[in-house]
Tab-separated table of C-alpha atoms in Angstrom:
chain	number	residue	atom	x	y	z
A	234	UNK	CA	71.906	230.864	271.579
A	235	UNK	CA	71.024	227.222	270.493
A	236	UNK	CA	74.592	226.104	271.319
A	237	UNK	CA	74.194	227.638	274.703
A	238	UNK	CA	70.647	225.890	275.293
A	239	UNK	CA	72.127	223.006	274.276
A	240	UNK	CA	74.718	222.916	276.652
A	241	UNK	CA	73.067	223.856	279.772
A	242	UNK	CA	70.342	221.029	278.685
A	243	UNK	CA	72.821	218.168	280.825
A	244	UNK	CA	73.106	220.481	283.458
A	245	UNK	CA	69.790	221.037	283.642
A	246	UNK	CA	68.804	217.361	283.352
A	247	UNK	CA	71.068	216.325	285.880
A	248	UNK	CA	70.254	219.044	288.763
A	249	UNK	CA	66.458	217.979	288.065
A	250	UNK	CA	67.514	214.171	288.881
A	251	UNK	CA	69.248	214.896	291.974
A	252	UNK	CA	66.807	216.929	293.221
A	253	UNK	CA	63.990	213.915	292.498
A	254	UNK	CA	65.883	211.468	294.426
A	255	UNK	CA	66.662	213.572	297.124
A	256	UNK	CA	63.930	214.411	298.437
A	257	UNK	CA	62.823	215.803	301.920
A	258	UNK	CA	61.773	212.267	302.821
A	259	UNK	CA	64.660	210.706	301.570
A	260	UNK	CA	66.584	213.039	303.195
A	261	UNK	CA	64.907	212.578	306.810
A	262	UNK	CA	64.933	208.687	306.309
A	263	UNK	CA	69.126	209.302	305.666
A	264	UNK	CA	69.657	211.062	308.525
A	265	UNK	CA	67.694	208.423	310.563
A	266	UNK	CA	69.837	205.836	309.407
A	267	UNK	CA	73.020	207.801	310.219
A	268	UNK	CA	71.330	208.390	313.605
A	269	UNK	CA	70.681	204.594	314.069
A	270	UNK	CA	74.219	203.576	313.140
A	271	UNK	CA	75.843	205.828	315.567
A	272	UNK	CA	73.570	204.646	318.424
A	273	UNK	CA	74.443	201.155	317.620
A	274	UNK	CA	78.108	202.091	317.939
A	275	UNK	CA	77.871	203.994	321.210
A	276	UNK	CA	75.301	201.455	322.678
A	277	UNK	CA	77.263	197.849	322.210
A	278	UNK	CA	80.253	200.229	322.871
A	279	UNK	CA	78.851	201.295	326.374
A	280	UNK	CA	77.568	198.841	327.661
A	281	UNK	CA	80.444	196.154	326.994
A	282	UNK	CA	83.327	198.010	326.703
A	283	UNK	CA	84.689	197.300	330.064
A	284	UNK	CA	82.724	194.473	332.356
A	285	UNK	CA	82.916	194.645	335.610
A	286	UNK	CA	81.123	192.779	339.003
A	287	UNK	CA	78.801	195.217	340.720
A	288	UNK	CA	76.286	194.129	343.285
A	289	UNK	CA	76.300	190.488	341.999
A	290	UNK	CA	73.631	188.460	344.763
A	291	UNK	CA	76.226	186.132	346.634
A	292	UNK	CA	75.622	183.781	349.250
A	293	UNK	CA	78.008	182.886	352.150
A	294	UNK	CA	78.518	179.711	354.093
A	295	UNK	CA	79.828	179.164	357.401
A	296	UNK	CA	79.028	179.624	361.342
A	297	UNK	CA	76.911	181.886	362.620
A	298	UNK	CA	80.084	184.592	363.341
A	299	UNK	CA	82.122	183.605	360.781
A	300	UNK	CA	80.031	184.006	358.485
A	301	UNK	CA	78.276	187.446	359.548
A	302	UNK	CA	82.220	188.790	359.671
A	303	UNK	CA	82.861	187.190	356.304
A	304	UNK	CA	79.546	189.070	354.713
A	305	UNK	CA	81.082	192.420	356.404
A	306	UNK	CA	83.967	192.243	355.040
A	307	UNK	CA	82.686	191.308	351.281
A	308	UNK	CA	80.386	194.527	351.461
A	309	UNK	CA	83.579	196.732	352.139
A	310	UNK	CA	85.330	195.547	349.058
A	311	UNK	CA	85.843	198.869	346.784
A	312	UNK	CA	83.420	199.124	344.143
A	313	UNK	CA	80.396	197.285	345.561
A	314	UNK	CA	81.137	193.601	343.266
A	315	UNK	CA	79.178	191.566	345.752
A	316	UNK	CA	76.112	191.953	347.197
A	317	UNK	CA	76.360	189.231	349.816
A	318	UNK	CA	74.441	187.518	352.235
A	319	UNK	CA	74.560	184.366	354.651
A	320	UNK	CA	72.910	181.032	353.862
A	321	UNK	CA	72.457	178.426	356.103
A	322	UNK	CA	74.258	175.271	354.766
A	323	UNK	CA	76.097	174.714	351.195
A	324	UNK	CA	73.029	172.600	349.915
A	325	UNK	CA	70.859	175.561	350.548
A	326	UNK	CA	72.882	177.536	348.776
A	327	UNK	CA	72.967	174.942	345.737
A	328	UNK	CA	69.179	175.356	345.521
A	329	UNK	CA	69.343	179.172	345.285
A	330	UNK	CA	71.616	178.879	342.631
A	331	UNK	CA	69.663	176.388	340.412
A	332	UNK	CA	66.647	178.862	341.987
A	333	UNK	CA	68.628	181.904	340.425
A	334	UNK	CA	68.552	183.515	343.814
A	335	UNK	CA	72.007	183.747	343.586
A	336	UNK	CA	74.722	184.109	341.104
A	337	UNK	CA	77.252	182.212	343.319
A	338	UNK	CA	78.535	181.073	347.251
A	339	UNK	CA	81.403	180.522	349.251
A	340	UNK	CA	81.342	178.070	351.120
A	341	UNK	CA	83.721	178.061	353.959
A	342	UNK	CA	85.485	175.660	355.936
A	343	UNK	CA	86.483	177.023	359.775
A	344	UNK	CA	88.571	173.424	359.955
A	345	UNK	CA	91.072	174.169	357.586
A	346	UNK	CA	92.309	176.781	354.961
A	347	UNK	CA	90.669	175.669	351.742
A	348	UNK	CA	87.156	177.245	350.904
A	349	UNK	CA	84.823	176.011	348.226
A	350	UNK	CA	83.234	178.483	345.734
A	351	UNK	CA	79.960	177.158	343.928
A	352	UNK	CA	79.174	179.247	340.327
A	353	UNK	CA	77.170	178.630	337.647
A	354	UNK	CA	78.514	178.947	333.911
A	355	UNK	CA	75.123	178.528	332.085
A	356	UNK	CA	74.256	181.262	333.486
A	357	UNK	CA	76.778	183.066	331.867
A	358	UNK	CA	80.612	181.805	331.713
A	359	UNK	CA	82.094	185.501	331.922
A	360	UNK	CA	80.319	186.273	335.293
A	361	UNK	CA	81.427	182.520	336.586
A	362	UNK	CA	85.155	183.773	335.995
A	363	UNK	CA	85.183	186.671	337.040
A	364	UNK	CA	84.115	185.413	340.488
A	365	UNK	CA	86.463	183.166	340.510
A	366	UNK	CA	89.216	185.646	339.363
A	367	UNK	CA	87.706	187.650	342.544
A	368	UNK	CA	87.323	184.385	345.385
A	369	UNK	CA	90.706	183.768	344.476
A	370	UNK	CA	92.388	186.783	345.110
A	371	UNK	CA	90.690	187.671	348.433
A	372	UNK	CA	91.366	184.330	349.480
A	373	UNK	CA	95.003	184.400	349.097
A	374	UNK	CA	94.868	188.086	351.433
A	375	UNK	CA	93.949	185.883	354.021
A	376	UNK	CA	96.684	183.023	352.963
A	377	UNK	CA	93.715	180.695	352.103
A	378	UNK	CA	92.760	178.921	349.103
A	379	UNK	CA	89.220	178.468	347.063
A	380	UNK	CA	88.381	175.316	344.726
A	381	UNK	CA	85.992	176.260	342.407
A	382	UNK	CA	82.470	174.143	341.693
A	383	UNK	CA	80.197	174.488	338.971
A	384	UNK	CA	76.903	173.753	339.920
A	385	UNK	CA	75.657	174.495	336.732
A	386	UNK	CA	78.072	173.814	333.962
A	387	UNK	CA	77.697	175.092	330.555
A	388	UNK	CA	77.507	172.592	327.716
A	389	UNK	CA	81.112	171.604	326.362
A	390	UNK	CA	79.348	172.601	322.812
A	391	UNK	CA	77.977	176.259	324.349
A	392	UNK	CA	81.061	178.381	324.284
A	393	UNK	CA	81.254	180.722	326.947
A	394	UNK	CA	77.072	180.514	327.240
A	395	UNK	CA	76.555	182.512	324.335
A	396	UNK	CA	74.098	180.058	322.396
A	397	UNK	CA	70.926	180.841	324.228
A	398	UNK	CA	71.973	184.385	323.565
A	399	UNK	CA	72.394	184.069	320.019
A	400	UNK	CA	69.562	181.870	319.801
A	401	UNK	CA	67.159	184.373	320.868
A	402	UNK	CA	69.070	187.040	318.804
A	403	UNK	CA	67.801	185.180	316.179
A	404	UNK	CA	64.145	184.921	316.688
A	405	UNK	CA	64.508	188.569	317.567
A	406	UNK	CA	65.666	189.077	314.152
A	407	UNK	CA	63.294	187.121	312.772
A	408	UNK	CA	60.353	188.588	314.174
A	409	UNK	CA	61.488	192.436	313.256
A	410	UNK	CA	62.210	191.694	309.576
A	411	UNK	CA	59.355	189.756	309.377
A	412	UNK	CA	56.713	192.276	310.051
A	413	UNK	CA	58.843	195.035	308.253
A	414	UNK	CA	58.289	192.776	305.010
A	415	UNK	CA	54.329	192.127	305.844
A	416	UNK	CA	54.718	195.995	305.844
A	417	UNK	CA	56.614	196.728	302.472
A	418	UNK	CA	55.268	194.729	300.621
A	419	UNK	CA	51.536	195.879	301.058
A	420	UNK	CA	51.587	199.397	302.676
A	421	UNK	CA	53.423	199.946	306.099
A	422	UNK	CA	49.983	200.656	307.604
A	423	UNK	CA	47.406	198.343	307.208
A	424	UNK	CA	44.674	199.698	305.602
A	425	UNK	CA	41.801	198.329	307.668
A	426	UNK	CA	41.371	195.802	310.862
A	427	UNK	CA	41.035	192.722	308.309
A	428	UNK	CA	44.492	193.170	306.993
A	429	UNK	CA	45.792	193.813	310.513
A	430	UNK	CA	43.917	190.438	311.757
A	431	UNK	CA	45.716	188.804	308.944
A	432	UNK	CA	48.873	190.184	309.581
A	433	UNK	CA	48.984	188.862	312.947
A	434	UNK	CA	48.051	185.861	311.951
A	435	UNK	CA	50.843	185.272	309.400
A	436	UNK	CA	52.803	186.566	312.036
A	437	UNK	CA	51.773	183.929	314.717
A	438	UNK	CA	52.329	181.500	311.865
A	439	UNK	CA	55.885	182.697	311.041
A	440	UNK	CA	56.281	182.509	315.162
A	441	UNK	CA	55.475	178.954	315.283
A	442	UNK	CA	58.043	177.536	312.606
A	443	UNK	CA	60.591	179.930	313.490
A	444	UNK	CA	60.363	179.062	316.891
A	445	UNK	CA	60.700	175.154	315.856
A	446	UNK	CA	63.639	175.599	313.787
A	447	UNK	CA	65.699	177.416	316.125
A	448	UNK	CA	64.964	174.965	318.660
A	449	UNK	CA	66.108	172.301	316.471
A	450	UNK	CA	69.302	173.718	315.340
A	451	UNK	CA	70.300	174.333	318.848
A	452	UNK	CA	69.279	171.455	320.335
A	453	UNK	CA	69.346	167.692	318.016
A	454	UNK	CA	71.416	169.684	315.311
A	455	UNK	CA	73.979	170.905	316.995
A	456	UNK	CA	73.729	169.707	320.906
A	457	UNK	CA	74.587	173.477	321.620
A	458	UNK	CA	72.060	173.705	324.483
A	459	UNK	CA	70.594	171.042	326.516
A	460	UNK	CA	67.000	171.658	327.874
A	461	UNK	CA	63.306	170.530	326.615
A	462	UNK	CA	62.867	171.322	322.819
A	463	UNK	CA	59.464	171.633	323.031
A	464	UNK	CA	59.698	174.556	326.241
A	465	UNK	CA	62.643	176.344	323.738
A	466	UNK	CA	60.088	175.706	320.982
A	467	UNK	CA	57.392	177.814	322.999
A	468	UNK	CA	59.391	180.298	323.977
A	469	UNK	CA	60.861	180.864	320.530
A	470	UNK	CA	57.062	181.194	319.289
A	471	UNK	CA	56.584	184.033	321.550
A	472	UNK	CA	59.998	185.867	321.099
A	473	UNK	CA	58.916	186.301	317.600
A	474	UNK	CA	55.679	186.895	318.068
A	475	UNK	CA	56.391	189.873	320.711
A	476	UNK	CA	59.101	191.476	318.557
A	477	UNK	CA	57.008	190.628	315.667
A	478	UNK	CA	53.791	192.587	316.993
A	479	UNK	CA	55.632	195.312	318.560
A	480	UNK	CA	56.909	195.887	315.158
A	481	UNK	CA	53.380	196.008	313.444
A	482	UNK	CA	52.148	198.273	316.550
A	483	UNK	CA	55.033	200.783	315.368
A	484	UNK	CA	54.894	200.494	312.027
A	485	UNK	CA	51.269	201.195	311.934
A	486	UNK	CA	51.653	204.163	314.509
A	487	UNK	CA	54.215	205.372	312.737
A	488	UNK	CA	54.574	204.195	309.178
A	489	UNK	CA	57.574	202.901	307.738
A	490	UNK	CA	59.841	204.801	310.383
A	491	UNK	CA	58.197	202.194	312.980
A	492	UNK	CA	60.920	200.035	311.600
A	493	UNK	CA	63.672	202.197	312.579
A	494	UNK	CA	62.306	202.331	316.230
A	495	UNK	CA	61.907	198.838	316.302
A	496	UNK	CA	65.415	198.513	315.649
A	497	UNK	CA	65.990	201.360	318.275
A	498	UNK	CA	64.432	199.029	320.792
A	499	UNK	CA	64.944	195.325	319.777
A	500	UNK	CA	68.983	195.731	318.653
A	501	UNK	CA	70.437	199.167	319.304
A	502	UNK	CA	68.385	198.928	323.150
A	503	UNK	CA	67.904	195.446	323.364
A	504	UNK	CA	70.722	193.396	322.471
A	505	UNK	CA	74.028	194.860	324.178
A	506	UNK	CA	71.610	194.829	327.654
A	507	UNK	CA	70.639	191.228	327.044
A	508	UNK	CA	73.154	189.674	329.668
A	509	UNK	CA	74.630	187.359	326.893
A	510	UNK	CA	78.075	188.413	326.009
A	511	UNK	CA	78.201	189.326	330.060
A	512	UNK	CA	75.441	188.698	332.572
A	513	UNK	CA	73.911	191.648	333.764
A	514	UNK	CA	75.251	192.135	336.919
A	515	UNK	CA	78.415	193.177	335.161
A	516	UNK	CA	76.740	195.685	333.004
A	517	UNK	CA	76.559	199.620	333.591
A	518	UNK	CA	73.730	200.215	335.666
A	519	UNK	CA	70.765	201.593	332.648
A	520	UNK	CA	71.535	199.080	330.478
A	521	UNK	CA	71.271	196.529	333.601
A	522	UNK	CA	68.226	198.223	334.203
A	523	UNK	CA	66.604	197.947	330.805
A	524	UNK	CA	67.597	194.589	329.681
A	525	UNK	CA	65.243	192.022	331.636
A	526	UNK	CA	62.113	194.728	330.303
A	527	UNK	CA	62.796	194.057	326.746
A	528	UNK	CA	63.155	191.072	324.509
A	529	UNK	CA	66.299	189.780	324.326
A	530	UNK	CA	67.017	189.992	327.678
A	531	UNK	CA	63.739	188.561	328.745
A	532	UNK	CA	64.148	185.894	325.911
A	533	UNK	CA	67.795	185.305	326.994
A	534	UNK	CA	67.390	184.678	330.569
A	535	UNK	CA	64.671	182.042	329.767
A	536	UNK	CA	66.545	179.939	327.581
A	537	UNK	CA	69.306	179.710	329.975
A	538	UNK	CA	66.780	178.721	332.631
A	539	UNK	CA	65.179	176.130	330.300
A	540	UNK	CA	68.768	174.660	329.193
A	541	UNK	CA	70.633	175.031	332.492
A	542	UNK	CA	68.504	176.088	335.662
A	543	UNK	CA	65.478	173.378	335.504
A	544	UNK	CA	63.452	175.867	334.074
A	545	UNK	CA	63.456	177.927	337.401
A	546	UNK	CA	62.625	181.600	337.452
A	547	UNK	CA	61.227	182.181	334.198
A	548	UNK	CA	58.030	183.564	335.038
A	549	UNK	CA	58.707	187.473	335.224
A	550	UNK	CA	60.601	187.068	332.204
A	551	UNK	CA	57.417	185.760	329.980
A	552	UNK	CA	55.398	187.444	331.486
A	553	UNK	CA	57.226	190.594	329.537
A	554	UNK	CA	57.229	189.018	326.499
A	555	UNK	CA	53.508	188.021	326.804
A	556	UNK	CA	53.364	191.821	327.518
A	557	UNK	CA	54.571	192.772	324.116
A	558	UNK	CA	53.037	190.695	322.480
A	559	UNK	CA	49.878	191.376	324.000
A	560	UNK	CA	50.464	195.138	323.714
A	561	UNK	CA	51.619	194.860	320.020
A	562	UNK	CA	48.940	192.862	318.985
A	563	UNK	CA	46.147	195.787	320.970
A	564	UNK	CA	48.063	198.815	318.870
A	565	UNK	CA	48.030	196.965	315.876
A	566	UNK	CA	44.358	196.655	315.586
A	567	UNK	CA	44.021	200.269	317.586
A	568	UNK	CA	45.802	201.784	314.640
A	569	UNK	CA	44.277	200.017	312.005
A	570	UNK	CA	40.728	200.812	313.620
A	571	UNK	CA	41.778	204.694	313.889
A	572	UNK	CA	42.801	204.906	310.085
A	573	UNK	CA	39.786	203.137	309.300
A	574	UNK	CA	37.455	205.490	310.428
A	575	UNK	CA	39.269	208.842	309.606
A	576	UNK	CA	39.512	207.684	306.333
A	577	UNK	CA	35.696	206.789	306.495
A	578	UNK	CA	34.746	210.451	308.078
């Protein structure tokens, strides 16, 4: 009988472990992890998987009945790429593009067979060639010819127009794993307004120097974007504050899992609708939708304006990240208030 005590002792021991590290919690927090991992698959998966032009804002320049049969006939093309309309004169045109009115024009010429399409690579060096790709076949239908002109050229040292993308990518970051440390490392719920105040203010703090540092690398480091330091600077302070806050808001709604959502939001969400690998008129149409509403969209298309456009047409754009950050900040203390005084009750 001692032998056989003895024996199942291990057994015993070892069923007793597993079932201490597994538990229900552990097990939920697993299975949110799996959950997040497949997301992230299906979501960069989805949305980039296979680009394509669809209603991309498109100017056209010519006569008055050349170019009203010219828009015609770039509406009928199959699958909607262009969403064109006429502009007066090429300079015009120019504007809208530096305006971000527009993603490009054709500008046509009724005096000979050579046409002149104007794009803009900063704002995205995929959507600039796939115009081109486009001009250039329906030009030769019509045994004509298109010379292409960037209006706005990305930097030789911005390949493709990916480093405003990957810049904000990186505040984004920052800001997330920031707050989810604040969290950890003291309780993921703060466990009165003080520590919330105090919170936010480390996190403004982290904001600040992140915000500096990116814009250096970018900019005198590396000379991968051109564009005020000081405006990519600002903006880089309130990427990670936003995503910072909206972090804190979650986490002290929801406790630790408010790091998984943030996640959900800022990468699995945010990042594939961003426009940066591919602009957003050549994403699928909810990801199109939701980019320019969260972060890294938002954050993307202003640091393109800032390095490439003048700074044009950035104000809907901060004004969502001002919304996060505004509405991150509210929650934070909300939820900090609310524990505060059930725990007082």
């Amino acid at each position: 009988m001692t032998q056989t005590a003895d024996a199942d002792t291990p057994r015993t021991s070892f069923l007793a472990e597993v079932k201490g590290a597994v538990t229900p919690r552990a097990t939920l927090l697993v299975i949110g992890a799996i959950a997040l991992q497949l997301l992230f698959i299906a979501s960069y998966v989805g949305a980039l998987h296979h680009p394509k032009l669809k209603d991309v804002p498109f100017g056209v320049v010519a006569p008055q009945v050349a170019a009203e049969q010219a828009v015609t006939r770039l509406k009928q093309i199959p699958g909607k790429p262009l969403d064109p309309r006429a502009v007066t004169d090429a300079a015009t045109a120019r504007k809208q593009i530096m305006n971000r009115d527009i993603d490009g024009a054709l500008v046509i010429n009724p005096a000979g067979t050579t046409d002149t399409l104007l794009v803009a690579s900063g704002g995205g060096s995929a959507l600039a060639h796939a115009l081109d790709t486009l001009m250039t076949t329906l030009e030769k239908t019509e045994r004509r010819t298109v010379r292409t002109i960037d209006v706005a050229p990305a930097s030789s040292q911005d390949f493709d127009g990916l480093s405003s993308f990957y810049l904000v990518v990186g505040w984004c970051v920052g800001g997330y794993l920031s707050a989810s440390i604040l969290a950890i490392s003291s309780g993921a719920r703060p466990a009165n307004p003080l520590r919330a105040v105090i919170r936010l203010v480390v996190m403004a703090l982290i904001a600040v120097i992140g915000g500096i540092g990116g814009a250096v690398i970018v900019g005198p480091i590396l000379d991968a974007l051109p564009g005020s330091v000081c405006a990519l600077w600002g903006l880089g302070a309130l990427v990670i504050f936003a995503v910072g806050a909206a972090t804190l808001a979650l986490q002290g709604v929801f406790g630790i899992v408010g790091i998984g959502l943030a996640i959900l939001l800022i990468v699995i969400a945010g990042n594939p609708s961003a426009g940066g690998a591919f602009p957003l008129p050549m994403l699928p149409p909810f990801w199109r939708a939701i980019g320019p509403a969260l972060p890294p969209g938002a954050g993307t298309w202003t640091a393109r304006s800032i390095a490439y456009f003048k700074g044009n047409d950035v104000t809907a754009s901060l004004l969502v990240l001002s919304a996060w950050a505004v509405a991150g900040t509210g929650i934070t203390l909300a939820a900090a208030s609310l524990r505060r005084r059930r725990e007082t009750v």
